[in-house]
Coordinates of C-alpha atoms in Angstrom, one line a residue:
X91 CA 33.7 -14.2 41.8
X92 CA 35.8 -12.0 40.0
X93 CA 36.3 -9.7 43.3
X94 CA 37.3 -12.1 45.4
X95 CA 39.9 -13.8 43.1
X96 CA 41.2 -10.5 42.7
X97 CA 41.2 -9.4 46.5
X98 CA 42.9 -12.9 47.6
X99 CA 46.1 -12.2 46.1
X100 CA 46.1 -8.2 48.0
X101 CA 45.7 -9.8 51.3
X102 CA 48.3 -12.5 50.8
X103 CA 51.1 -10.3 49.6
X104 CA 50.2 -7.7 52.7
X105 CA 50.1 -10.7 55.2
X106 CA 53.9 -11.6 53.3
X107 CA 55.2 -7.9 53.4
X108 CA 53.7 -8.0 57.4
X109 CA 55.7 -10.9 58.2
X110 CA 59.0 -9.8 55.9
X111 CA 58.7 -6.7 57.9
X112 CA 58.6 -8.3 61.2
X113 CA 61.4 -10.1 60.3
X114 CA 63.5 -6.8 59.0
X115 CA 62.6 -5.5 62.7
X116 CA 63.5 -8.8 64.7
X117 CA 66.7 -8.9 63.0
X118 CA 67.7 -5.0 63.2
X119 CA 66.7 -5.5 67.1
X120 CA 68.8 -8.7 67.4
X121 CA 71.5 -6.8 65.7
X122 CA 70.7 -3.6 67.9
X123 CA 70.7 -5.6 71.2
X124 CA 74.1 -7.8 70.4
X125 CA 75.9 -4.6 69.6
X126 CA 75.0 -3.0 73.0
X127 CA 75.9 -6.3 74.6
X128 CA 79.2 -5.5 72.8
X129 CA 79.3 -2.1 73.8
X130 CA 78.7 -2.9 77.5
X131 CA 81.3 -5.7 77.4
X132 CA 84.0 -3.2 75.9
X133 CA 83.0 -0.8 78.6
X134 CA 83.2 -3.3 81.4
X135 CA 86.6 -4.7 79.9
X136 CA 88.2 -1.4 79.6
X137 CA 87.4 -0.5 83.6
X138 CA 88.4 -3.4 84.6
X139 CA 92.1 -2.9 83.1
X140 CA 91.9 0.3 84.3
X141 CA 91.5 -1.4 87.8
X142 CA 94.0 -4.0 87.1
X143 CA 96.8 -1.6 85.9
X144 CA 96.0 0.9 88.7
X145 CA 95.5 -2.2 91.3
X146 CA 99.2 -3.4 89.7
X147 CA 101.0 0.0 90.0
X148 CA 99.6 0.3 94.0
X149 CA 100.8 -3.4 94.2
X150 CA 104.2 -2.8 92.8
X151 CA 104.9 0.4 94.9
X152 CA 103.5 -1.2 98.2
X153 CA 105.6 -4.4 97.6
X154 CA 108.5 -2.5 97.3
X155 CA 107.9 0.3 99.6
X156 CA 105.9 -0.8 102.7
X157 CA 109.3 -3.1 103.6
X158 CA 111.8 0.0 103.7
X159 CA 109.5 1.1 106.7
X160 CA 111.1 -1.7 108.4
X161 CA 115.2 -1.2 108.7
X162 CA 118.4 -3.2 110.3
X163 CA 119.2 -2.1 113.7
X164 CA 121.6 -3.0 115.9
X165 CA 121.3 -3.3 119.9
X166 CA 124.1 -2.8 121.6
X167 CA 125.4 -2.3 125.5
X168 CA 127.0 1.3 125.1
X169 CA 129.4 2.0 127.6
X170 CA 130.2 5.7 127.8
X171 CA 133.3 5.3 128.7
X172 CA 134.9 8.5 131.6
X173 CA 138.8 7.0 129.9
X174 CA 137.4 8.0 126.2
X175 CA 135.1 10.9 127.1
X176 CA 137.4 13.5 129.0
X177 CA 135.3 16.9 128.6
X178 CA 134.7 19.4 131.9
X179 CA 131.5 19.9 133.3
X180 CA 128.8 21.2 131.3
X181 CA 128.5 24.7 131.4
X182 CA 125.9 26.6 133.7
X183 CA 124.8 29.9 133.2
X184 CA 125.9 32.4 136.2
X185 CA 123.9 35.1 137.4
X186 CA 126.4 37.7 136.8
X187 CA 127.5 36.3 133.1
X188 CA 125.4 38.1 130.3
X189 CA 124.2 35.5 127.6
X190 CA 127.1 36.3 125.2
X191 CA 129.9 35.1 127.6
X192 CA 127.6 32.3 128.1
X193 CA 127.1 30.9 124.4
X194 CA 130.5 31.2 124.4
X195 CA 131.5 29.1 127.2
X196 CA 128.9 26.7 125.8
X197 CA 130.1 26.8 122.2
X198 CA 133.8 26.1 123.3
X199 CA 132.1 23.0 125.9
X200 CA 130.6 21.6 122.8
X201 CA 133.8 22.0 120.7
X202 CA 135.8 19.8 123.1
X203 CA 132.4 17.3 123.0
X204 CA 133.5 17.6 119.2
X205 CA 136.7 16.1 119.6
X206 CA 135.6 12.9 121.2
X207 CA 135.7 9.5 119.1
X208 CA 132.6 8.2 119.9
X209 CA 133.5 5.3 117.1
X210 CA 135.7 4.0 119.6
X211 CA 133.0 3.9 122.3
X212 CA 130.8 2.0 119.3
X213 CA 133.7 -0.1 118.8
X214 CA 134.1 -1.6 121.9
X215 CA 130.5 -2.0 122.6
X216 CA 130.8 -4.4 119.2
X217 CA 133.6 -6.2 120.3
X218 CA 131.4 -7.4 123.1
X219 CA 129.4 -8.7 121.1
X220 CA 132.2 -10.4 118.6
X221 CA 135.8 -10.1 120.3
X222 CA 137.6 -10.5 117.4
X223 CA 136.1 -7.4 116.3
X224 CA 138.7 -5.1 118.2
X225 CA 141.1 -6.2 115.8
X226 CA 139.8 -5.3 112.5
X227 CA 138.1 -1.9 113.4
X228 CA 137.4 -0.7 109.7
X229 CA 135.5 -4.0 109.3
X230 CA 133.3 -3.3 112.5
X231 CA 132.6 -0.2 111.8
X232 CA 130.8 -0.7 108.6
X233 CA 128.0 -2.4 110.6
X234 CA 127.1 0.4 112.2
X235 CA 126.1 3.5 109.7
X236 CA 128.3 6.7 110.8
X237 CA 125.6 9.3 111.6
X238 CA 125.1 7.2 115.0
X239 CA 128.3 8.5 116.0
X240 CA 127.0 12.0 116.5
X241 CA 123.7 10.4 118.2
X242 CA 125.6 9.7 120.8
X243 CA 127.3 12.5 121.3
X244 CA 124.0 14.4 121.2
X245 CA 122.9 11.9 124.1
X246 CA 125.6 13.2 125.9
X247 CA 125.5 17.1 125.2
X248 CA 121.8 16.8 127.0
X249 CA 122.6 14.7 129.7
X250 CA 126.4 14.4 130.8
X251 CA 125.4 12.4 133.6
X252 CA 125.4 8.9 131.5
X253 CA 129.6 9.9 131.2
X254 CA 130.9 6.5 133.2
X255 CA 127.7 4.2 132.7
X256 CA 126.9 1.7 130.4
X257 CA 122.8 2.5 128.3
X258 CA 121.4 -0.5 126.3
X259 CA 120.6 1.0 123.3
X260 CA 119.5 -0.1 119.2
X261 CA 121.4 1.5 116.4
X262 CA 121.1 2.2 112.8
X263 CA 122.9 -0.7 111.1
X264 CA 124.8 0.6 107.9
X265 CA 122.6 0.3 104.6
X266 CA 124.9 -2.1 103.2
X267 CA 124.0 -4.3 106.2
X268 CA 120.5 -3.7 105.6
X269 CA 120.3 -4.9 101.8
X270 CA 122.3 -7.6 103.2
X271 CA 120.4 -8.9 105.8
X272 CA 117.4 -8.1 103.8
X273 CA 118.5 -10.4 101.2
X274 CA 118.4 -7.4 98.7
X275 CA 121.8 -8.1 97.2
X276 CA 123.7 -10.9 95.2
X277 CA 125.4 -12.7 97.6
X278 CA 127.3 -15.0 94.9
X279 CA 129.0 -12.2 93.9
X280 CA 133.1 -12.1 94.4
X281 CA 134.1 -10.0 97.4
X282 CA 135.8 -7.3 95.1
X283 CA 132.4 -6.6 93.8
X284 CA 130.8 -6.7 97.3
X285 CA 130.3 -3.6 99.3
X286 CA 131.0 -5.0 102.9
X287 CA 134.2 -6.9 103.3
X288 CA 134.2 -10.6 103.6
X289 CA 134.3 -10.4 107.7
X290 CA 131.6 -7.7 107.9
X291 CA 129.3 -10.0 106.0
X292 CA 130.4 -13.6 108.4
X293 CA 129.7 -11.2 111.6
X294 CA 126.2 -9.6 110.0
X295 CA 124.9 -13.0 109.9
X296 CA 126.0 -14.2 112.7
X297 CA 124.4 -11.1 114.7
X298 CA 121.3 -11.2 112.9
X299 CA 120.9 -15.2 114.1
X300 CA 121.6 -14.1 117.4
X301 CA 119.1 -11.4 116.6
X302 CA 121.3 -8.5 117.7
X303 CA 120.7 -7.1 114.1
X304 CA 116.9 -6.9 113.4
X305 CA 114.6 -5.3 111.4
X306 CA 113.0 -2.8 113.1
X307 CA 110.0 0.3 112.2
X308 CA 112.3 2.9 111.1
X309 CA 111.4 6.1 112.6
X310 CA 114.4 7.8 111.2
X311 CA 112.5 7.7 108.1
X312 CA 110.1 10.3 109.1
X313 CA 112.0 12.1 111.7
X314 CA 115.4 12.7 109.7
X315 CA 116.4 15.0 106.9
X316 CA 117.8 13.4 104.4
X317 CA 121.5 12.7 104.1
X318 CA 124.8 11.7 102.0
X319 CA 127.5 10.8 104.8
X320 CA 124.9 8.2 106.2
X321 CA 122.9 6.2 104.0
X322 CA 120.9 4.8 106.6
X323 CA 119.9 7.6 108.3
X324 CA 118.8 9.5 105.2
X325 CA 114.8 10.4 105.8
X326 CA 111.7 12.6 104.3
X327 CA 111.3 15.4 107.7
X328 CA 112.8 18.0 105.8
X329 CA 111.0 17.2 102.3
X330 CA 107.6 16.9 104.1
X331 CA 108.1 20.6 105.7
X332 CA 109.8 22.2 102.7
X333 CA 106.0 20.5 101.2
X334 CA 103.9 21.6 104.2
X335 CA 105.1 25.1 103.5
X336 CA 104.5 25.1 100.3
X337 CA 100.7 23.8 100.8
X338 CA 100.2 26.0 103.4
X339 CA 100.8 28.8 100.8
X340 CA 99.1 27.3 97.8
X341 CA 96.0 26.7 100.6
X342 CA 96.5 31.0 101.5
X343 CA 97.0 32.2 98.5
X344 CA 95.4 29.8 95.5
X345 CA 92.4 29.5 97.5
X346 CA 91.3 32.9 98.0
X347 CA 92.3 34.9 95.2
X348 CA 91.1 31.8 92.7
X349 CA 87.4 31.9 94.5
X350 CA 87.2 35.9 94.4
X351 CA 88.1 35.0 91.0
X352 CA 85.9 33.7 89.9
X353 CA 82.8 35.2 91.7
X354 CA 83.5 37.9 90.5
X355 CA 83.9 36.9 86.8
X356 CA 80.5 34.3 86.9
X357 CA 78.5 37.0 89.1
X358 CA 79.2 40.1 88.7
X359 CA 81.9 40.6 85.4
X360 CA 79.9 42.2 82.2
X361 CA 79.7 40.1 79.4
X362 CA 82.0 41.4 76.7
X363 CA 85.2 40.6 74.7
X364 CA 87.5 41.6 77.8
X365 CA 85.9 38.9 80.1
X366 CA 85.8 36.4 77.2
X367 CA 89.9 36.9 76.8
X368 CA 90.2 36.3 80.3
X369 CA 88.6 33.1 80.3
X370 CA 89.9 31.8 77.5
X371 CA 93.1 32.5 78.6
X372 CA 92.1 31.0 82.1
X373 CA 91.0 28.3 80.2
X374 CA 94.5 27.9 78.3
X375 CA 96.3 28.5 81.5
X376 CA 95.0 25.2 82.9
X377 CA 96.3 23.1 80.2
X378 CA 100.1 25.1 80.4
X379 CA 102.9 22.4 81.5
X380 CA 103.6 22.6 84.7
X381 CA 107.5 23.1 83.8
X382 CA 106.1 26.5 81.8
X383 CA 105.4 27.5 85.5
X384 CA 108.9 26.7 87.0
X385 CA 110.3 28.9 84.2
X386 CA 108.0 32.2 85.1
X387 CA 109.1 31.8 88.8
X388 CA 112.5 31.5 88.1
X389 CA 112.8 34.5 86.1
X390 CA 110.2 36.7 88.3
X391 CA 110.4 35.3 91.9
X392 CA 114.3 34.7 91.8
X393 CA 115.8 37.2 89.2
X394 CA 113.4 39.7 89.7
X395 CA 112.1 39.8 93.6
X396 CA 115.8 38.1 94.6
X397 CA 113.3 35.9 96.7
X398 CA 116.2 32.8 98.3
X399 CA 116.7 30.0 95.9
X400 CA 115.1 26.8 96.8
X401 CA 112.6 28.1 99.5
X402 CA 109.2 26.7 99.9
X403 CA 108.0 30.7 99.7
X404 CA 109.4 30.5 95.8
X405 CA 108.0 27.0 95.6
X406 CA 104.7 27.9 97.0
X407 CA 104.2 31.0 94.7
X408 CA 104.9 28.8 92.0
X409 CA 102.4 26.2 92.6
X410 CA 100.1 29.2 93.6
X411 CA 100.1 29.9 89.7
X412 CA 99.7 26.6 88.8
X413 CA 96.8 26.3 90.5
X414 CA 94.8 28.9 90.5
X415 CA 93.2 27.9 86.9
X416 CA 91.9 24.7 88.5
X417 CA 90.6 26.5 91.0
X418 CA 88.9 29.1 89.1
X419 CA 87.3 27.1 86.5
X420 CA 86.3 24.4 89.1
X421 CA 84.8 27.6 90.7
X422 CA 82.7 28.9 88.2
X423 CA 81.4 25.6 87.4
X424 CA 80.1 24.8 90.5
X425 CA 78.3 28.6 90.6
X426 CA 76.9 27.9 87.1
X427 CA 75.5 24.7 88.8
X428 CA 73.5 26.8 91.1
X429 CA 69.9 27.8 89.6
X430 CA 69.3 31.0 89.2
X431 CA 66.0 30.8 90.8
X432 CA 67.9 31.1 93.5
X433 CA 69.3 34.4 92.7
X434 CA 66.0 35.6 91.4
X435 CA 64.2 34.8 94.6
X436 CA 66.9 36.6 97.0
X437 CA 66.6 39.8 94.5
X438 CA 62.8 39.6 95.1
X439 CA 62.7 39.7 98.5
X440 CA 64.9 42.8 98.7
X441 CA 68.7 41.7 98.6
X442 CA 71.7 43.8 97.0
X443 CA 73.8 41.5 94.3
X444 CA 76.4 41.1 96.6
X445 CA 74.1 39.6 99.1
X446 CA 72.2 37.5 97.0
X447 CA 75.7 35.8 96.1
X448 CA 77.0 35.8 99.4
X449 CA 74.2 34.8 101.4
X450 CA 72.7 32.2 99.5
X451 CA 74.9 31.3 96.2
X452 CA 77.9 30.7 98.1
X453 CA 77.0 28.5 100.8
X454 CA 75.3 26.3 98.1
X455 CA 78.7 26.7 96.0
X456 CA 80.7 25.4 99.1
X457 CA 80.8 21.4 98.7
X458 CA 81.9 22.0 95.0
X459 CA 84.2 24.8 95.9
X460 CA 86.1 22.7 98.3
X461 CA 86.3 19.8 96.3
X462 CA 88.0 21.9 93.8
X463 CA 90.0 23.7 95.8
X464 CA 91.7 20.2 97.8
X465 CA 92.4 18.6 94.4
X466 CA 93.8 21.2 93.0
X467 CA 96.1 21.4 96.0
X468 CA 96.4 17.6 95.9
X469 CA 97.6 18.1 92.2
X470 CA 100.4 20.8 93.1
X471 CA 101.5 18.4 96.0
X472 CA 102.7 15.8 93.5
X473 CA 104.4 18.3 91.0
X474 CA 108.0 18.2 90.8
X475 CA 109.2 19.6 87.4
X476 CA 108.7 23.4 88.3
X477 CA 110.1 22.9 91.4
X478 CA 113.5 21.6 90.1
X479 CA 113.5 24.6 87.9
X480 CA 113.7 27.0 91.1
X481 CA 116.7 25.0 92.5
X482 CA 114.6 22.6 95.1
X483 CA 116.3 19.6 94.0
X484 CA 119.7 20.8 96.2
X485 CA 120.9 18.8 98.9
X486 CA 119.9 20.3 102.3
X487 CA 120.4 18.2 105.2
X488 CA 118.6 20.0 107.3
X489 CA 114.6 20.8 108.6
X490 CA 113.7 24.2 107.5
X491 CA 111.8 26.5 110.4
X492 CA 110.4 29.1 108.0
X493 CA 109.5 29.6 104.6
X494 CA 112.0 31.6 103.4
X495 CA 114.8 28.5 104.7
X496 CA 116.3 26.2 101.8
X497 CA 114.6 23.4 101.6
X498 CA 113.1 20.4 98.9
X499 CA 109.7 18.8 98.6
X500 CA 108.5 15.2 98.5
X501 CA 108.5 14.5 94.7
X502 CA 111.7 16.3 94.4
X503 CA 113.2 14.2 97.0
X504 CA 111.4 11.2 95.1
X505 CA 113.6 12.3 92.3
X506 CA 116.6 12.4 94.4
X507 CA 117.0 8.6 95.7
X508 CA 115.9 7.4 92.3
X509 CA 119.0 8.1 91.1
X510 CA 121.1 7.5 94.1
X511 CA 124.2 5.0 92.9
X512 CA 123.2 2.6 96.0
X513 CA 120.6 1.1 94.4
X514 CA 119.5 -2.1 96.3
X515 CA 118.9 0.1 99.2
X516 CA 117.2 3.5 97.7
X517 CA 114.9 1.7 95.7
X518 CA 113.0 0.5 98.2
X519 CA 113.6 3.7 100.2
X520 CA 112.0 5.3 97.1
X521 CA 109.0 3.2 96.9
X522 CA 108.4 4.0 100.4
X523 CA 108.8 7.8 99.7
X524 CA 106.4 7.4 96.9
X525 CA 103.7 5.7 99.6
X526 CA 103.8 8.9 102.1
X527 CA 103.1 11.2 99.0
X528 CA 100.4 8.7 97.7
X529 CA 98.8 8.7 101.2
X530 CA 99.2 12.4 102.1
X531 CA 97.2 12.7 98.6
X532 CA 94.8 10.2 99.3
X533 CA 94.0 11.7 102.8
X534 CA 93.3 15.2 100.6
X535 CA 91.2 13.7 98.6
X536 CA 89.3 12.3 101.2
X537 CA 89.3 15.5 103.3
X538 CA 87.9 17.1 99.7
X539 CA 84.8 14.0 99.6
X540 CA 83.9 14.3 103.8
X541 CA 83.9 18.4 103.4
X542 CA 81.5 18.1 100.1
X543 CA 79.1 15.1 102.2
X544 CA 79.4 17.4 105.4
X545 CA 78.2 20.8 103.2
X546 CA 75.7 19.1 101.0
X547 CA 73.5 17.5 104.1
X548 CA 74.6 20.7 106.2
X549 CA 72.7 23.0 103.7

């Protein structure tokens, strides 16, 4: 009797430590489960404000940008008037004229082509359209933006033969015109503050209801250079070349030399303090400000090689630098990714080193390579500070044909209309410049995810 009373109580206080245990492990779970509910919650929150302030930005730029694709023109009924343009016949080469005395004849033919007021021709075509146009010429004219002036007499330097005949043809309306018709500007505002006169704005409106002025794609945007004398005709052909260059020698250069690179450092480098410097300092090279780089090639590429000032060959070099860290590193980590079985089974079977990396490391190393290659390029195409410190942000109104040419880029040219004084009109021009550099981007990094896909099944 005395056993069992004493055993009774041993059981009951285990059964009650069981239970107060159970409890101690319900709860910590409980407590356990509700914080990774938390956990996941934060982490779900925090990408989806990532997607809402990346989803805003694209929204914001498009909203701005995608309408300055669309631009005021004006169609008029041009009459190349014989009275107005009094030029001889355009010159012809002879047989017995060498091609000096003929660039001469032709440079003096264009000369006199010069001297013709094609505003006048534009003129009267406008007062066809509003009569009482042909007395207030200055007001008239500011519908029209000026560069169209020398698009006519461009039409006429290739073909003389529309001299006396009358060519339907649309216009560039002046970029005050098109923030007004656009509704872009304040049109409460007193005429002194305004910059069309009072007339120019009564005859906009009434040519836009008649739907002489209309918005139209702008092609000018992509075909042009850019411009200060007309507004309106200001585009992005001779930013997106001086930046095709420049890519095409980041692509040449970076590429290459960052690949041997790093081969050669992951495959066939010894392991000792010399190769540890260098990748530490590769390592540190990557994380440099891209302005550090701007500074190095305007003291070695311009003040030391005399290479031109604001060239996409300076520009190019430049960016070259910048990138060839990414591509290194991105390099070596897509070898290290590789097992060395590999390796090890090529040297088995009888290959050299170099063919064991060539052969069969590489080809594996491709998809990863490229990837890393395109986004680093994608990364120097967006870079504008070290190309501002090598004298790309000068105005040049024209396309360059070679490398060596002035020229500017597309972020620098992004910089540019930001802080043009005509505001209403270069913002949205702006947005729209920012769109082409988003999408050229975009199309890289696609380029880099279709090359890695294609590689990865091809091998």
């Amino acid at each position: 009797m005395n056993t069992e009373t004493v055993n009774m109580p041993d059981q009951n206080d285990l059964a009650k430590k069981r239970d107060l245990m159970q409890q101690r492990v319900t709860k910590s779970l409980k407590r356990r489960h509700s914080q990774e509910q938390r956990f996941r919650m934060m982490g779900i929150a925090a990408v989806a404000m990532a997607l809402a302030f990346v989803a805003l930005l694209f929204i914001t730029i498009l909203s701005k940008g995608v309408p300055a694709f669309w631009q005021a023109h004006i169609t008029l009924d041009i009459h190349f008037d014989e009275q107005i343009i009094k030029i001889d016949e355009k010159p012809v080469r002879m047989a017995s004229e060498s091609e000096a005395e003929f660039n001469q004849r032709f440079l003096a033919w264009q000369t006199q082509l010069g001297f013709i007021n094609f505003n006048r021709i534009i003129l009267n075509a406008i007062a066809n359209e509003i009569p009482e146009a042909a007395d207030h010429p200055r007001d008239a004219m500011q519908l029209v933006t000026s560069g169209e002036r020398f698009a006519l007499r461009d039409m006429v330097r290739d073909d003389p033969s529309i001299i006396g005949t009358t060519q339907r043809l649309t216009l560039l309306a002046d970029a005050n015109i098109d923030v007004w018709v656009k509704g872009n500007v304040d049109r409460d505002l007193p005429t002194s503050q305004q910059q069309i006169s009072t007339l120019t704005q009564e005859w906009a409106d009434e040519l836009a209801d008649r739907g002489v002025i209309e918005n139209r794609f702008s092609t000018s945007l992509f075909m042009n250079p850019d411009s200060r004398s007309s507004l309106a005709s200001a585009g992005l052909a001779g930013a997106f070349m001086g930046s095709l260059m420049m890519m095409l020698i980041v692509m040449f250069l970076a590429v290459p030399i960052g690949v041997a690179s790093a081969i050669y450092l992951e495959e066939f480098a010894p392991q000792n303090k010399l190769t540890d410097l260098i990748e530490v300092n590769i390592n540190n090279l990557a994380a440099v400000p891209s302005i550090v780089f701007g500074l190095l090639g305007a003291s070695v590429f311009i003040l030391w090689f005399k290479l031109p000032l604001s060239a996409p060959i300076v520009g190019g070099l430049v960016l070259t630098l910048m990138t060839l860290p990414t591509v290194i590193i991105a390099t070596r980590s897509t070898l290290k990714a590789i097992p060395p079985s590999i390796r090890s089974a090529a040297l088995g079977l009888g290959a050299s080193k170099v063919q064991a990396v060539l052969h069969h490391v590489l080809p594996l190393a491709i998809p990863g390579i490229l990837t890393g290659a395109i986004l680093g390029i994608a990364q120097a195409l967006g870079e504008a500070a070290p190309l501002l410190l090598i004298g790309m942000s000068s105005f040049v109104a024209s396309v360059p044909s070679t490398p060596f040419e002035q020229s500017t880029a597309l972020p620098v040219q992004i910089f540019l209309w930001q802080g043009n004084e005509l505001r209403n009109f270069f913002e949205a021009r702006t947005s729209a410049a920012i769109v082409v550099l988003l999408a050229l981007m975009i199309s890289l990094n696609a380029v880099a995810i279709w090359l890695r896909k294609h590689f990865e099944t091809r091998w």
